[in-house]
PDB file of C-alpha atoms in Angstrom:
ATOM      1  CA  MET A   1      22.641 -75.849 -39.180  1.00  0.00           C
ATOM      2  CA  MET A   2      19.857 -78.246 -38.215  1.00  0.00           C
ATOM      3  CA  ILE A   3      22.010 -79.868 -35.544  1.00  0.00           C
ATOM      4  CA  LYS A   4      22.920 -76.265 -34.199  1.00  0.00           C
ATOM      5  CA  ARG A   5      19.243 -75.333 -34.102  1.00  0.00           C
ATOM      6  CA  LEU A   6      18.306 -78.520 -32.208  1.00  0.00           C
ATOM      7  CA  SER A   7      20.975 -77.983 -29.649  1.00  0.00           C
ATOM      8  CA  ILE A   8      19.607 -74.473 -29.138  1.00  0.00           C
ATOM      9  CA  LEU A   9      15.936 -75.753 -28.634  1.00  0.00           C
ATOM     10  CA  ALA A  10      17.268 -78.486 -26.348  1.00  0.00           C
ATOM     11  CA  LEU A  11      19.231 -75.884 -24.296  1.00  0.00           C
ATOM     12  CA  ALA A  12      16.094 -73.694 -23.948  1.00  0.00           C
ATOM     13  CA  ALA A  13      13.907 -76.527 -22.957  1.00  0.00           C
ATOM     14  CA  ALA A  14      16.409 -77.499 -20.309  1.00  0.00           C
ATOM     15  CA  LEU A  15      16.665 -74.011 -18.978  1.00  0.00           C
ATOM     16  CA  SER A  16      12.722 -73.721 -19.076  1.00  0.00           C
ATOM     17  CA  ALA A  17      12.528 -76.912 -16.978  1.00  0.00           C
ATOM     18  CA  CYS A  18      15.100 -75.560 -14.551  1.00  0.00           C
ATOM     19  CA  THR A  19      13.196 -72.333 -13.914  1.00  0.00           C
ATOM     20  CA  SER A  20      10.050 -74.028 -13.282  1.00  0.00           C
ATOM     21  CA  THR A  21      11.445 -76.667 -10.858  1.00  0.00           C
ATOM     22  CA  PRO A  22      10.104 -75.944  -7.362  1.00  0.00           C
ATOM     23  CA  VAL A  23      12.485 -75.271  -4.564  1.00  0.00           C
ATOM     24  CA  ARG A  24      12.897 -78.270  -2.334  1.00  0.00           C
ATOM     25  CA  ASN A  25      14.212 -78.518   1.186  1.00  0.00           C
ATOM     26  CA  PRO A  26      17.049 -81.127   1.165  1.00  0.00           C
ATOM     27  CA  LEU A  27      16.128 -82.080   4.729  1.00  0.00           C
ATOM     28  CA  ALA A  28      12.833 -83.612   3.687  1.00  0.00           C
ATOM     29  CA  GLN A  29      11.466 -86.173   1.276  1.00  0.00           C
ATOM     30  CA  TRP A  30       9.653 -84.557  -1.701  1.00  0.00           C
ATOM     31  CA  VAL A  31       6.220 -86.116  -1.921  1.00  0.00           C
ATOM     32  CA  PRO A  32       4.296 -83.367  -3.820  1.00  0.00           C
ATOM     33  CA  SER A  33       0.720 -82.635  -3.446  1.00  0.00           C
ATOM     34  CA  PRO A  34      -1.472 -81.200  -6.381  1.00  0.00           C
ATOM     35  CA  ASN A  35      -3.460 -79.157  -3.648  1.00  0.00           C
ATOM     36  CA  HIS A  36      -1.845 -75.795  -3.987  1.00  0.00           C
ATOM     37  CA  ASN A  37      -1.689 -72.461  -6.026  1.00  0.00           C
ATOM     38  CA  ALA A  38       0.546 -69.460  -6.166  1.00  0.00           C
ATOM     39  CA  ARG A  39       0.534 -67.097  -3.342  1.00  0.00           C
ATOM     40  CA  SER A  40      -1.887 -64.300  -4.345  1.00  0.00           C
ATOM     41  CA  PRO A  41      -2.136 -60.495  -3.362  1.00  0.00           C
ATOM     42  CA  VAL A  42      -5.171 -59.310  -1.514  1.00  0.00           C
ATOM     43  CA  ILE A  43      -4.698 -55.432  -1.724  1.00  0.00           C
ATOM     44  CA  ILE A  44      -3.312 -52.900  -4.177  1.00  0.00           C
ATOM     45  CA  VAL A  45      -1.238 -50.007  -2.990  1.00  0.00           C
ATOM     46  CA  LEU A  46      -1.009 -46.652  -5.015  1.00  0.00           C
ATOM     47  CA  HIS A  47       1.929 -44.508  -5.156  1.00  0.00           C
ATOM     48  CA  HIS A  48       3.058 -41.270  -6.834  1.00  0.00           C
ATOM     49  CA  THR A  49       6.710 -41.227  -8.078  1.00  0.00           C
ATOM     50  CA  GLU A  50       7.828 -37.868  -6.751  1.00  0.00           C
ATOM     51  CA  GLN A  51      10.100 -37.658  -9.735  1.00  0.00           C
ATOM     52  CA  ASP A  52      10.153 -35.640 -12.931  1.00  0.00           C
ATOM     53  CA  SER A  53       9.791 -38.103 -15.726  1.00  0.00           C
ATOM     54  CA  VAL A  54       8.767 -41.745 -16.463  1.00  0.00           C
ATOM     55  CA  GLN A  55      12.319 -42.411 -17.628  1.00  0.00           C
ATOM     56  CA  GLN A  56      13.701 -41.207 -14.217  1.00  0.00           C
ATOM     57  CA  SER A  57      11.308 -43.518 -12.464  1.00  0.00           C
ATOM     58  CA  LEU A  58      11.974 -46.668 -14.576  1.00  0.00           C
ATOM     59  CA  HIS A  59      15.600 -46.087 -13.696  1.00  0.00           C
ATOM     60  CA  THR A  60      14.862 -45.701  -9.935  1.00  0.00           C
ATOM     61  CA  LEU A  61      12.504 -48.560  -9.915  1.00  0.00           C
ATOM     62  CA  ARG A  62      15.142 -50.890 -11.425  1.00  0.00           C
ATOM     63  CA  THR A  63      17.934 -49.565  -9.134  1.00  0.00           C
ATOM     64  CA  ALA A  64      17.403 -47.558  -5.818  1.00  0.00           C
ATOM     65  CA  ASN A  65      16.506 -44.318  -4.183  1.00  0.00           C
ATOM     66  CA  SER A  66      17.898 -42.801  -1.052  1.00  0.00           C
ATOM     67  CA  GLY A  67      16.384 -45.659   1.004  1.00  0.00           C
ATOM     68  CA  GLY A  68      17.936 -48.548  -0.955  1.00  0.00           C
ATOM     69  CA  ARG A  69      16.575 -50.734  -3.777  1.00  0.00           C
ATOM     70  CA  VAL A  70      13.018 -50.324  -4.745  1.00  0.00           C
ATOM     71  CA  SER A  71      10.633 -51.547  -7.238  1.00  0.00           C
ATOM     72  CA  SER A  72       6.925 -51.787  -7.974  1.00  0.00           C
ATOM     73  CA  HIS A  73       4.703 -54.147 -10.227  1.00  0.00           C
ATOM     74  CA  TYR A  74       3.505 -51.347 -12.502  1.00  0.00           C
ATOM     75  CA  LEU A  75       4.272 -47.801 -13.441  1.00  0.00           C
ATOM     76  CA  VAL A  76       1.710 -45.531 -15.158  1.00  0.00           C
ATOM     77  CA  GLY A  77       3.074 -42.664 -17.294  1.00  0.00           C
ATOM     78  CA  ARG A  78       1.560 -39.228 -17.534  1.00  0.00           C
ATOM     79  CA  ASP A  79       0.522 -40.052 -21.152  1.00  0.00           C
ATOM     80  CA  GLY A  80      -1.196 -43.291 -20.058  1.00  0.00           C
ATOM     81  CA  ASP A  81       1.461 -45.723 -21.123  1.00  0.00           C
ATOM     82  CA  LEU A  82       1.716 -48.736 -18.813  1.00  0.00           C
ATOM     83  CA  TYR A  83       4.893 -50.352 -17.853  1.00  0.00           C
ATOM     84  CA  GLN A  84       5.187 -53.638 -15.773  1.00  0.00           C
ATOM     85  CA  LEU A  85       8.439 -54.141 -13.709  1.00  0.00           C
ATOM     86  CA  VAL A  86       7.824 -57.081 -11.539  1.00  0.00           C
ATOM     87  CA  ALA A  87       5.459 -60.231 -12.200  1.00  0.00           C
ATOM     88  CA  ASP A  88       2.305 -60.160 -10.390  1.00  0.00           C
ATOM     89  CA  SER A  89       3.149 -63.343  -8.471  1.00  0.00           C
ATOM     90  CA  GLU A  90       6.489 -61.877  -7.231  1.00  0.00           C
ATOM     91  CA  ARG A  91       7.048 -59.533  -4.172  1.00  0.00           C
ATOM     92  CA  ALA A  92       7.918 -55.966  -5.200  1.00  0.00           C
ATOM     93  CA  TRP A  93       9.701 -53.670  -2.844  1.00  0.00           C
ATOM     94  CA  HIS A  94       7.400 -50.604  -2.905  1.00  0.00           C
ATOM     95  CA  ALA A  95       5.463 -50.341   0.448  1.00  0.00           C
ATOM     96  CA  GLY A  96       8.275 -50.619   3.242  1.00  0.00           C
ATOM     97  CA  GLY A  97       7.291 -50.523   6.946  1.00  0.00           C
ATOM     98  CA  GLY A  98       3.688 -50.094   7.791  1.00  0.00           C
ATOM     99  CA  SER A  99       0.398 -51.882   8.143  1.00  0.00           C
ATOM    100  CA  TRP A 100      -3.130 -51.926   6.966  1.00  0.00           C
ATOM    101  CA  GLY A 101      -5.673 -53.698   9.427  1.00  0.00           C
ATOM    102  CA  ALA A 102      -4.149 -56.856  10.279  1.00  0.00           C
ATOM    103  CA  ILE A 103      -1.646 -56.914   7.233  1.00  0.00           C
ATOM    104  CA  THR A 104       1.804 -56.034   8.598  1.00  0.00           C
ATOM    105  CA  ASP A 105       3.894 -57.070   5.582  1.00  0.00           C
ATOM    106  CA  LEU A 106       2.309 -55.037   2.756  1.00  0.00           C
ATOM    107  CA  ASN A 107       4.943 -56.015   0.126  1.00  0.00           C
ATOM    108  CA  SER A 108       4.140 -59.755   0.484  1.00  0.00           C
ATOM    109  CA  ALA A 109       0.328 -59.170   0.296  1.00  0.00           C
ATOM    110  CA  SER A 110      -0.052 -56.399  -2.349  1.00  0.00           C
ATOM    111  CA  ILE A 111       0.378 -55.287  -5.816  1.00  0.00           C
ATOM    112  CA  GLY A 112       2.288 -51.878  -5.944  1.00  0.00           C
ATOM    113  CA  ILE A 113       1.315 -49.314  -8.700  1.00  0.00           C
ATOM    114  CA  GLU A 114       3.509 -46.200  -9.149  1.00  0.00           C
ATOM    115  CA  ILE A 115       1.981 -43.233 -10.951  1.00  0.00           C
ATOM    116  CA  ASP A 116       4.082 -40.810 -12.730  1.00  0.00           C
ATOM    117  CA  ASN A 117       3.684 -37.488 -10.683  1.00  0.00           C
ATOM    118  CA  ASN A 118       5.945 -35.163  -8.703  1.00  0.00           C
ATOM    119  CA  GLY A 119       3.376 -34.821  -5.933  1.00  0.00           C
ATOM    120  CA  ASP A 120       2.652 -31.157  -6.425  1.00  0.00           C
ATOM    121  CA  SER A 121       0.487 -31.323  -9.581  1.00  0.00           C
ATOM    122  CA  PRO A 122      -2.778 -32.943 -10.639  1.00  0.00           C
ATOM    123  CA  PHE A 123      -2.904 -36.437 -12.272  1.00  0.00           C
ATOM    124  CA  THR A 124      -3.667 -36.599 -15.952  1.00  0.00           C
ATOM    125  CA  GLN A 125      -6.816 -38.136 -17.207  1.00  0.00           C
ATOM    126  CA  PRO A 126      -4.873 -40.436 -19.582  1.00  0.00           C
ATOM    127  CA  GLN A 127      -3.062 -41.863 -16.628  1.00  0.00           C
ATOM    128  CA  ILE A 128      -6.202 -42.300 -14.482  1.00  0.00           C
ATOM    129  CA  ALA A 129      -8.018 -43.982 -17.470  1.00  0.00           C
ATOM    130  CA  THR A 130      -5.138 -46.385 -17.782  1.00  0.00           C
ATOM    131  CA  LEU A 131      -5.098 -46.901 -13.942  1.00  0.00           C
ATOM    132  CA  ILE A 132      -8.777 -47.805 -13.879  1.00  0.00           C
ATOM    133  CA  LYS A 133      -8.359 -50.346 -16.774  1.00  0.00           C
ATOM    134  CA  LEU A 134      -5.355 -51.745 -14.865  1.00  0.00           C
ATOM    135  CA  LEU A 135      -7.318 -52.202 -11.552  1.00  0.00           C
ATOM    136  CA  ASP A 136     -10.134 -53.924 -13.330  1.00  0.00           C
ATOM    137  CA  ASP A 137      -7.773 -56.352 -14.780  1.00  0.00           C
ATOM    138  CA  LEU A 138      -5.941 -57.008 -11.535  1.00  0.00           C
ATOM    139  CA  CYS A 139      -9.156 -57.237  -9.409  1.00  0.00           C
ATOM    140  CA  THR A 140     -10.775 -59.549 -12.010  1.00  0.00           C
ATOM    141  CA  ARG A 141      -7.873 -61.778 -12.827  1.00  0.00           C
ATOM    142  CA  LEU A 142      -6.195 -61.984  -9.106  1.00  0.00           C
ATOM    143  CA  TYR A 143      -9.551 -61.890  -7.331  1.00  0.00           C
ATOM    144  CA  ILE A 144      -8.539 -58.834  -5.217  1.00  0.00           C
ATOM    145  CA  PRO A 145     -11.552 -57.109  -3.619  1.00  0.00           C
ATOM    146  CA  ARG A 146     -12.400 -53.860  -5.506  1.00  0.00           C
ATOM    147  CA  SER A 147     -12.576 -52.006  -2.082  1.00  0.00           C
ATOM    148  CA  GLN A 148      -9.136 -52.954  -1.320  1.00  0.00           C
ATOM    149  CA  ILE A 149      -7.219 -49.984  -2.957  1.00  0.00           C
ATOM    150  CA  ILE A 150      -5.287 -47.956  -0.695  1.00  0.00           C
ATOM    151  CA  GLY A 151      -2.576 -45.145  -0.736  1.00  0.00           C
ATOM    152  CA  HIS A 152       0.968 -45.482   0.356  1.00  0.00           C
ATOM    153  CA  ALA A 153       0.306 -42.875   3.164  1.00  0.00           C
ATOM    154  CA  ASP A 154      -2.600 -44.881   4.268  1.00  0.00           C
ATOM    155  CA  LEU A 155      -0.339 -47.721   5.442  1.00  0.00           C
ATOM    156  CA  ALA A 156       2.650 -45.645   6.428  1.00  0.00           C
ATOM    157  CA  PRO A 157       1.162 -42.262   7.646  1.00  0.00           C
ATOM    158  CA  THR A 158       4.252 -41.366   9.643  1.00  0.00           C
ATOM    159  CA  ARG A 159       6.566 -41.702   6.564  1.00  0.00           C
ATOM    160  CA  LYS A 160       4.584 -41.119   3.339  1.00  0.00           C
ATOM    161  CA  ALA A 161       2.343 -38.735   1.752  1.00  0.00           C
ATOM    162  CA  ASP A 162       1.582 -40.474  -1.651  1.00  0.00           C
ATOM    163  CA  PRO A 163      -0.462 -40.404  -3.617  1.00  0.00           C
ATOM    164  CA  SER A 164      -0.943 -36.523  -2.911  1.00  0.00           C
ATOM    165  CA  ARG A 165      -3.920 -34.654  -2.170  1.00  0.00           C
ATOM    166  CA  TYR A 166      -4.433 -34.209  -5.890  1.00  0.00           C
ATOM    167  CA  PHE A 167      -5.193 -37.906  -6.471  1.00  0.00           C
ATOM    168  CA  PRO A 168      -8.876 -38.306  -7.539  1.00  0.00           C
ATOM    169  CA  TRP A 169     -10.061 -40.962  -5.130  1.00  0.00           C
ATOM    170  CA  GLN A 170     -13.571 -40.066  -5.658  1.00  0.00           C
ATOM    171  CA  GLN A 171     -13.392 -40.750  -9.527  1.00  0.00           C
ATOM    172  CA  LEU A 172     -11.796 -43.958  -8.816  1.00  0.00           C
ATOM    173  CA  ALA A 173     -14.611 -44.852  -6.512  1.00  0.00           C
ATOM    174  CA  GLU A 174     -17.226 -43.925  -8.962  1.00  0.00           C
ATOM    175  CA  ALA A 175     -15.470 -46.323 -11.382  1.00  0.00           C
ATOM    176  CA  GLY A 176     -15.841 -49.027  -8.733  1.00  0.00           C
ATOM    177  CA  PHE A 177     -12.485 -49.077  -7.068  1.00  0.00           C
ATOM    178  CA  GLY A 178     -11.886 -48.188  -3.516  1.00  0.00           C
ATOM    179  CA  ILE A 179     -14.377 -46.556  -1.312  1.00  0.00           C
ATOM    180  CA  TRP A 180     -15.816 -42.999  -0.881  1.00  0.00           C
ATOM    181  CA  PRO A 181     -18.210 -41.549   1.683  1.00  0.00           C
ATOM    182  CA  ARG A 182     -21.994 -41.368   0.541  1.00  0.00           C
ATOM    183  CA  ALA A 183     -24.150 -38.337   1.485  1.00  0.00           C
ATOM    184  CA  SER A 184     -27.170 -40.626   1.704  1.00  0.00           C
ATOM    185  CA  ASP A 185     -25.695 -42.252   4.846  1.00  0.00           C
ATOM    186  CA  GLY A 186     -26.089 -39.215   6.982  1.00  0.00           C
ATOM    187  CA  PRO A 187     -24.284 -38.135  10.061  1.00  0.00           C
ATOM    188  CA  ALA A 188     -22.582 -40.500  12.365  1.00  0.00           C
ATOM    189  CA  PRO A 189     -24.795 -41.783  15.173  1.00  0.00           C
ATOM    190  CA  ASP A 190     -24.467 -40.529  18.768  1.00  0.00           C
ATOM    191  CA  GLY A 191     -21.510 -42.148  20.732  1.00  0.00           C
ATOM    192  CA  PHE A 192     -19.616 -42.887  17.475  1.00  0.00           C
ATOM    193  CA  ASP A 193     -15.939 -43.505  18.275  1.00  0.00           C
ATOM    194  CA  ARG A 194     -14.030 -41.750  15.463  1.00  0.00           C
ATOM    195  CA  TRP A 195     -10.655 -43.248  16.504  1.00  0.00           C
ATOM    196  CA  MET A 196     -12.004 -46.834  16.661  1.00  0.00           C
ATOM    197  CA  ALA A 197     -13.605 -46.197  13.273  1.00  0.00           C
ATOM    198  CA  LEU A 198     -10.298 -45.113  11.962  1.00  0.00           C
ATOM    199  CA  GLY A 199      -8.550 -48.163  13.142  1.00  0.00           C
ATOM    200  CA  ALA A 200     -11.353 -50.436  11.979  1.00  0.00           C
ATOM    201  CA  LEU A 201     -11.152 -49.033   8.523  1.00  0.00           C
ATOM    202  CA  GLY A 202      -7.402 -50.204   8.556  1.00  0.00           C
ATOM    203  CA  TYR A 203      -5.353 -47.110   9.622  1.00  0.00           C
ATOM    204  CA  PRO A 204      -2.332 -47.757  12.079  1.00  0.00           C
ATOM    205  CA  LEU A 205      -2.968 -45.673  15.003  1.00  0.00           C
ATOM    206  CA  ALA A 206       0.460 -45.665  16.664  1.00  0.00           C
ATOM    207  CA  ASP A 207       0.676 -41.947  15.759  1.00  0.00           C
ATOM    208  CA  ARG A 208      -2.960 -40.854  15.869  1.00  0.00           C
ATOM    209  CA  ALA A 209      -2.207 -37.303  14.507  1.00  0.00           C
ATOM    210  CA  ALA A 210      -0.272 -38.829  11.473  1.00  0.00           C
ATOM    211  CA  ALA A 211      -3.226 -41.204  10.808  1.00  0.00           C
ATOM    212  CA  ALA A 212      -5.641 -38.389  10.846  1.00  0.00           C
ATOM    213  CA  ARG A 213      -3.509 -36.308   8.551  1.00  0.00           C
ATOM    214  CA  ALA A 214      -3.244 -39.315   5.979  1.00  0.00           C
ATOM    215  CA  PHE A 215      -7.092 -39.715   6.263  1.00  0.00           C
ATOM    216  CA  HIS A 216      -7.786 -36.061   5.617  1.00  0.00           C
ATOM    217  CA  ARG A 217      -5.358 -36.138   2.599  1.00  0.00           C
ATOM    218  CA  ARG A 218      -7.306 -38.897   1.147  1.00  0.00           C
ATOM    219  CA  PHE A 219     -10.974 -38.273   1.985  1.00  0.00           C
ATOM    220  CA  ARG A 220     -10.868 -34.477   2.412  1.00  0.00           C
ATOM    221  CA  GLY A 221      -8.183 -33.463  -0.015  1.00  0.00           C
ATOM    222  CA  SER A 222      -6.275 -31.492   2.478  1.00  0.00           C
ATOM    223  CA  ASP A 223      -2.802 -31.338   3.826  1.00  0.00           C
ATOM    224  CA  THR A 224      -3.453 -28.622   6.410  1.00  0.00           C
ATOM    225  CA  LEU A 225      -6.390 -29.926   8.641  1.00  0.00           C
ATOM    226  CA  PRO A 226      -5.191 -30.526  12.146  1.00  0.00           C
ATOM    227  CA  GLY A 227      -4.307 -34.099  13.323  1.00  0.00           C
ATOM    228  CA  GLU A 228      -7.673 -34.556  15.116  1.00  0.00           C
ATOM    229  CA  LEU A 229     -11.121 -36.012  13.883  1.00  0.00           C
ATOM    230  CA  ASP A 230     -13.984 -33.581  13.736  1.00  0.00           C
ATOM    231  CA  GLU A 231     -17.803 -34.084  13.047  1.00  0.00           C
ATOM    232  CA  GLU A 232     -17.207 -34.349   9.375  1.00  0.00           C
ATOM    233  CA  ASP A 233     -14.610 -36.957   9.724  1.00  0.00           C
ATOM    234  CA  ALA A 234     -17.129 -38.979  11.902  1.00  0.00           C
ATOM    235  CA  ARG A 235     -19.626 -38.672   9.143  1.00  0.00           C
ATOM    236  CA  ILE A 236     -17.188 -39.821   6.420  1.00  0.00           C
ATOM    237  CA  LEU A 237     -16.011 -42.730   8.625  1.00  0.00           C
ATOM    238  CA  HIS A 238     -19.511 -43.809   9.384  1.00  0.00           C
ATOM    239  CA  SER A 239     -20.206 -43.971   5.707  1.00  0.00           C
ATOM    240  CA  LEU A 240     -17.019 -45.927   4.815  1.00  0.00           C
ATOM    241  CA  LEU A 241     -17.509 -48.510   7.446  1.00  0.00           C
ATOM    242  CA  LEU A 242     -21.083 -49.208   6.159  1.00  0.00           C
ATOM    243  CA  GLN A 243     -19.502 -50.020   2.841  1.00  0.00           C
ATOM    244  CA  VAL A 244     -16.706 -52.331   4.127  1.00  0.00           C
ATOM    245  CA  LYS A 245     -18.748 -54.542   6.459  1.00  0.00           C
TER     246      LYS A 245
END
């Protein structure tokens, strides 16, 4: 029995050693340097699942949807339960094509968080409380700037609408995550370029109307405003840019 136990422990140790061995290029001589660390995410992307239950979403995030295999790092249930599906250091498949500012491969640069919601109803307070606690952990532990919290629609406005207009971005900002316009900043100055400001914030402008709709969904809680930027949008953008400089 003792010999069997020692054999199992030896096998476990060997497997552990194998999994921790770095991948080496056979074309080069391995001369390791201690001056490195794990590749780290710099932004967090929020989604809604657009499904009917956390069990359905757990299945999808471990298999595929209509577009192929998908995953996320975390899933927040309606009751506030938290699930992790991919390690923080690994690249989950949640963002797809799109960009935010200079970041063009969001999967490689981000943590993806799915929130159990069908897209047509308000988010629950237990899941928002869990989300805020998770964001605090991630931003503290991974050194992600607390302003760098965006929605899937922000980076892919022509394809995505999540999280929906029901998502409480202002509540998140009041807890210290993401950004929200301040009334104290007043109106935008004369000559303020609304489209340049939208691009400076991070929105891709290849389709300006789609970018404006994504902006309206997040900062004005509307899916019906036209794909243009008005004076209220200028005020909001002016305030937001003051906070990210």
